[in-house]
Amino acid sequence: MLIKDLYLEFSRLAEHLKSLALLFARLILAYGFYEPAMMKWSDISAVAEWFGTIGIPMPTLNAYMAATTEITGVILLTLGLFTRAISIPLIVVMIVAIVTVHLPHGFSAGDNGFEIPLYYMLFLFIFLSHGAGKFSLDRVIFGDKN
């Protein structure tokens, strides 16, 4: 019984780290989206052209949509604002990236596989299901039950 009690106490104490972990994960993920978003915006016509070559329909519209979603995600994830809502379009962007670019290369990130976008999707799923945590504008604006 002692082991069970110790573990339950450890779990209770570790629960206090949840919001800090969500904050760090949000900031790291926002940083991960920053460079691809800025690369797209720096030459959106080249991105649209590339999208066309890999079979993405309406490549110019989709280039703008992907770039806008990513830069919006950077801002909202950093602030912890509308975190659950922005997670959905970012998950869609990751699914499209996996299917159109990364899947043929297998799993490994070193081979341009789908490993990194899959990890991003997992983080986004955590934000969708758990929210941004207490260190966020979501909590300030919408309260504990956001």
mmCIF file of C-alpha atoms in Angstrom:
data_model
loop_
_atom_site.group_PDB
_atom_site.id
_atom_site.type_symbol
_atom_site.label_atom_id
_atom_site.label_comp_id
_atom_site.label_asym_id
_atom_site.label_seq_id
_atom_site.Cartn_x
_atom_site.Cartn_y
_atom_site.Cartn_z
ATOM 1 C CA MET A 1 0.000 0.000 0.000
ATOM 2 C CA LEU A 2 2.925 2.332 0.631
ATOM 3 C CA ILE A 3 3.993 2.279 -3.052
ATOM 4 C CA LYS A 4 0.465 3.134 -4.154
ATOM 5 C CA ASP A 5 0.280 6.070 -1.719
ATOM 6 C CA LEU A 6 3.690 7.362 -2.802
ATOM 7 C CA TYR A 7 2.741 7.145 -6.441
ATOM 8 C CA LEU A 8 -0.587 8.909 -5.866
ATOM 9 C CA GLU A 9 1.222 11.720 -4.020
ATOM 10 C CA PHE A 10 3.804 11.953 -6.804
ATOM 11 C CA SER A 11 0.965 12.148 -9.373
ATOM 12 C CA ARG A 12 -0.786 14.867 -7.370
ATOM 13 C CA LEU A 13 2.417 16.938 -7.249
ATOM 14 C CA ALA A 14 3.217 16.343 -10.932
ATOM 15 C CA GLU A 15 -0.242 17.666 -11.845
ATOM 16 C CA HIS A 16 1.077 21.140 -10.968
ATOM 17 C CA LEU A 17 3.473 20.893 -13.930
ATOM 18 C CA LYS A 18 0.674 20.419 -16.482
ATOM 19 C CA SER A 19 0.215 24.077 -17.387
ATOM 20 C CA LEU A 20 3.946 24.711 -17.504
ATOM 21 C CA ALA A 21 4.356 21.737 -19.861
ATOM 22 C CA LEU A 22 1.516 23.042 -22.047
ATOM 23 C CA LEU A 23 3.141 26.495 -22.142
ATOM 24 C CA PHE A 24 6.539 25.115 -23.181
ATOM 25 C CA ALA A 25 4.950 22.817 -25.765
ATOM 26 C CA ARG A 26 2.929 25.717 -27.232
ATOM 27 C CA LEU A 27 5.999 27.934 -27.498
ATOM 28 C CA ILE A 28 8.181 25.229 -29.052
ATOM 29 C CA LEU A 29 5.464 24.294 -31.546
ATOM 30 C CA ALA A 30 4.863 27.956 -32.430
ATOM 31 C CA TYR A 31 8.581 28.310 -33.084
ATOM 32 C CA GLY A 32 8.450 25.189 -35.261
ATOM 33 C CA PHE A 33 5.745 26.734 -37.432
ATOM 34 C CA TYR A 34 7.467 30.143 -37.593
ATOM 35 C CA GLU A 35 10.232 29.382 -40.088
ATOM 36 C CA PRO A 36 8.029 27.472 -42.580
ATOM 37 C CA ALA A 37 5.427 30.260 -42.387
ATOM 38 C CA MET A 38 8.015 32.970 -43.002
ATOM 39 C CA MET A 39 9.554 30.975 -45.852
ATOM 40 C CA LYS A 40 6.149 30.706 -47.510
ATOM 41 C CA TRP A 41 5.443 34.431 -47.090
ATOM 42 C CA SER A 42 8.881 35.421 -48.371
ATOM 43 C CA ASP A 43 8.108 33.914 -51.803
ATOM 44 C CA ILE A 44 4.472 32.899 -51.937
ATOM 45 C CA SER A 45 4.504 32.638 -55.750
ATOM 46 C CA ALA A 46 7.295 30.032 -55.624
ATOM 47 C CA VAL A 47 5.342 28.109 -52.985
ATOM 48 C CA ALA A 48 2.228 28.226 -55.165
ATOM 49 C CA GLU A 49 4.235 26.994 -58.127
ATOM 50 C CA TRP A 50 5.701 24.153 -56.038
ATOM 51 C CA PHE A 51 2.220 23.257 -54.720
ATOM 52 C CA GLY A 52 1.103 22.942 -58.341
ATOM 53 C CA THR A 53 3.960 20.588 -59.188
ATOM 54 C CA ILE A 54 3.060 18.221 -56.346
ATOM 55 C CA GLY A 55 -0.586 18.093 -57.360
ATOM 56 C CA ILE A 56 -2.222 20.384 -54.829
ATOM 57 C CA PRO A 57 -5.361 21.837 -56.426
ATOM 58 C CA MET A 58 -5.749 25.627 -56.637
ATOM 59 C CA PRO A 59 -2.084 26.011 -55.666
ATOM 60 C CA THR A 60 -2.076 29.792 -55.239
ATOM 61 C CA LEU A 61 -5.134 29.780 -52.980
ATOM 62 C CA ASN A 62 -3.757 26.845 -51.001
ATOM 63 C CA ALA A 63 -0.326 28.492 -50.646
ATOM 64 C CA TYR A 64 -1.965 31.570 -49.139
ATOM 65 C CA MET A 65 -4.203 29.440 -46.925
ATOM 66 C CA ALA A 66 -1.280 27.343 -45.623
ATOM 67 C CA ALA A 67 0.907 30.399 -45.004
ATOM 68 C CA THR A 68 -1.919 32.286 -43.299
ATOM 69 C CA THR A 69 -2.843 29.304 -41.135
ATOM 70 C CA GLU A 70 0.771 28.773 -40.087
ATOM 71 C CA ILE A 71 1.508 32.415 -39.189
ATOM 72 C CA THR A 72 -1.848 32.718 -37.399
ATOM 73 C CA GLY A 73 -0.948 29.535 -35.536
ATOM 74 C CA VAL A 74 2.401 31.015 -34.491
ATOM 75 C CA ILE A 75 0.690 34.071 -33.014
ATOM 76 C CA LEU A 76 -2.217 32.265 -31.347
ATOM 77 C CA LEU A 77 -0.135 29.413 -29.925
ATOM 78 C CA THR A 78 2.387 31.885 -28.530
ATOM 79 C CA LEU A 79 -0.371 33.856 -26.818
ATOM 80 C CA GLY A 80 -2.394 30.803 -25.846
ATOM 81 C CA LEU A 81 -5.398 32.410 -27.511
ATOM 82 C CA PHE A 82 -8.099 30.329 -29.240
ATOM 83 C CA THR A 83 -5.684 27.434 -28.818
ATOM 84 C CA ARG A 84 -8.247 24.670 -29.307
ATOM 85 C CA ALA A 85 -9.674 26.373 -32.396
ATOM 86 C CA ILE A 86 -6.346 27.013 -34.182
ATOM 87 C CA SER A 87 -5.281 23.430 -33.511
ATOM 88 C CA ILE A 88 -7.858 22.118 -36.016
ATOM 89 C CA PRO A 89 -6.648 23.978 -39.157
ATOM 90 C CA LEU A 90 -3.030 23.355 -38.162
ATOM 91 C CA ILE A 91 -3.785 19.626 -37.932
ATOM 92 C CA VAL A 92 -5.259 19.830 -41.443
ATOM 93 C CA VAL A 93 -2.079 21.556 -42.692
ATOM 94 C CA MET A 94 -0.010 18.747 -41.147
ATOM 95 C CA ILE A 95 -2.189 16.057 -42.737
ATOM 96 C CA VAL A 96 -1.794 17.694 -46.150
ATOM 97 C CA ALA A 97 1.979 18.008 -45.610
ATOM 98 C CA ILE A 98 2.249 14.347 -44.660
ATOM 99 C CA VAL A 99 0.170 13.089 -47.580
ATOM 100 C CA THR A 100 1.640 15.338 -50.280
ATOM 101 C CA VAL A 101 5.285 15.667 -49.227
ATOM 102 C CA HIS A 102 6.479 13.405 -46.420
ATOM 103 C CA LEU A 103 4.690 10.051 -46.738
ATOM 104 C CA PRO A 104 6.680 8.749 -49.740
ATOM 105 C CA HIS A 105 9.896 9.233 -47.723
ATOM 106 C CA GLY A 106 8.827 6.972 -44.855
ATOM 107 C CA PHE A 107 8.884 7.798 -41.155
ATOM 108 C CA SER A 108 12.371 9.171 -40.439
ATOM 109 C CA ALA A 109 12.789 12.937 -40.196
ATOM 110 C CA GLY A 110 16.339 12.530 -41.493
ATOM 111 C CA ASP A 111 14.916 11.256 -44.778
ATOM 112 C CA ASN A 112 12.238 14.025 -44.956
ATOM 113 C CA GLY A 113 9.706 11.506 -43.674
ATOM 114 C CA PHE A 114 6.513 12.215 -41.766
ATOM 115 C CA GLU A 115 8.020 11.991 -38.265
ATOM 116 C CA ILE A 116 8.080 15.747 -37.470
ATOM 117 C CA PRO A 117 4.634 16.615 -38.879
ATOM 118 C CA LEU A 118 3.259 13.616 -36.966
ATOM 119 C CA TYR A 119 4.764 14.948 -33.726
ATOM 120 C CA TYR A 120 3.294 18.372 -34.482
ATOM 121 C CA MET A 121 -0.110 16.746 -34.984
ATOM 122 C CA LEU A 122 0.201 14.953 -31.645
ATOM 123 C CA PHE A 123 1.026 18.228 -29.870
ATOM 124 C CA LEU A 124 -1.910 19.910 -31.597
ATOM 125 C CA PHE A 125 -4.208 17.065 -30.559
ATOM 126 C CA ILE A 126 -3.076 17.581 -26.962
ATOM 127 C CA PHE A 127 -3.918 21.301 -27.219
ATOM 128 C CA LEU A 128 -7.270 20.468 -28.818
ATOM 129 C CA SER A 129 -8.154 18.091 -25.992
ATOM 130 C CA HIS A 130 -6.512 19.859 -22.997
ATOM 131 C CA GLY A 131 -6.519 23.522 -24.013
ATOM 132 C CA ALA A 132 -3.667 25.971 -23.505
ATOM 133 C CA GLY A 133 -3.288 25.659 -19.746
ATOM 134 C CA LYS A 134 -3.384 28.344 -17.107
ATOM 135 C CA PHE A 135 -0.500 30.364 -18.604
ATOM 136 C CA SER A 136 -2.571 31.565 -21.549
ATOM 137 C CA LEU A 137 -4.916 34.282 -22.734
ATOM 138 C CA ASP A 138 -7.563 31.577 -23.125
ATOM 139 C CA ARG A 139 -7.617 31.210 -19.343
ATOM 140 C CA VAL A 140 -7.580 34.977 -18.762
ATOM 141 C CA ILE A 141 -10.436 35.628 -21.181
ATOM 142 C CA PHE A 142 -12.519 32.451 -20.927
ATOM 143 C CA GLY A 143 -11.706 31.227 -17.405
ATOM 144 C CA ASP A 144 -10.772 27.813 -16.077
ATOM 145 C CA LYS A 145 -13.268 25.887 -18.203
ATOM 146 C CA ASN A 146 -12.131 26.948 -21.664
#
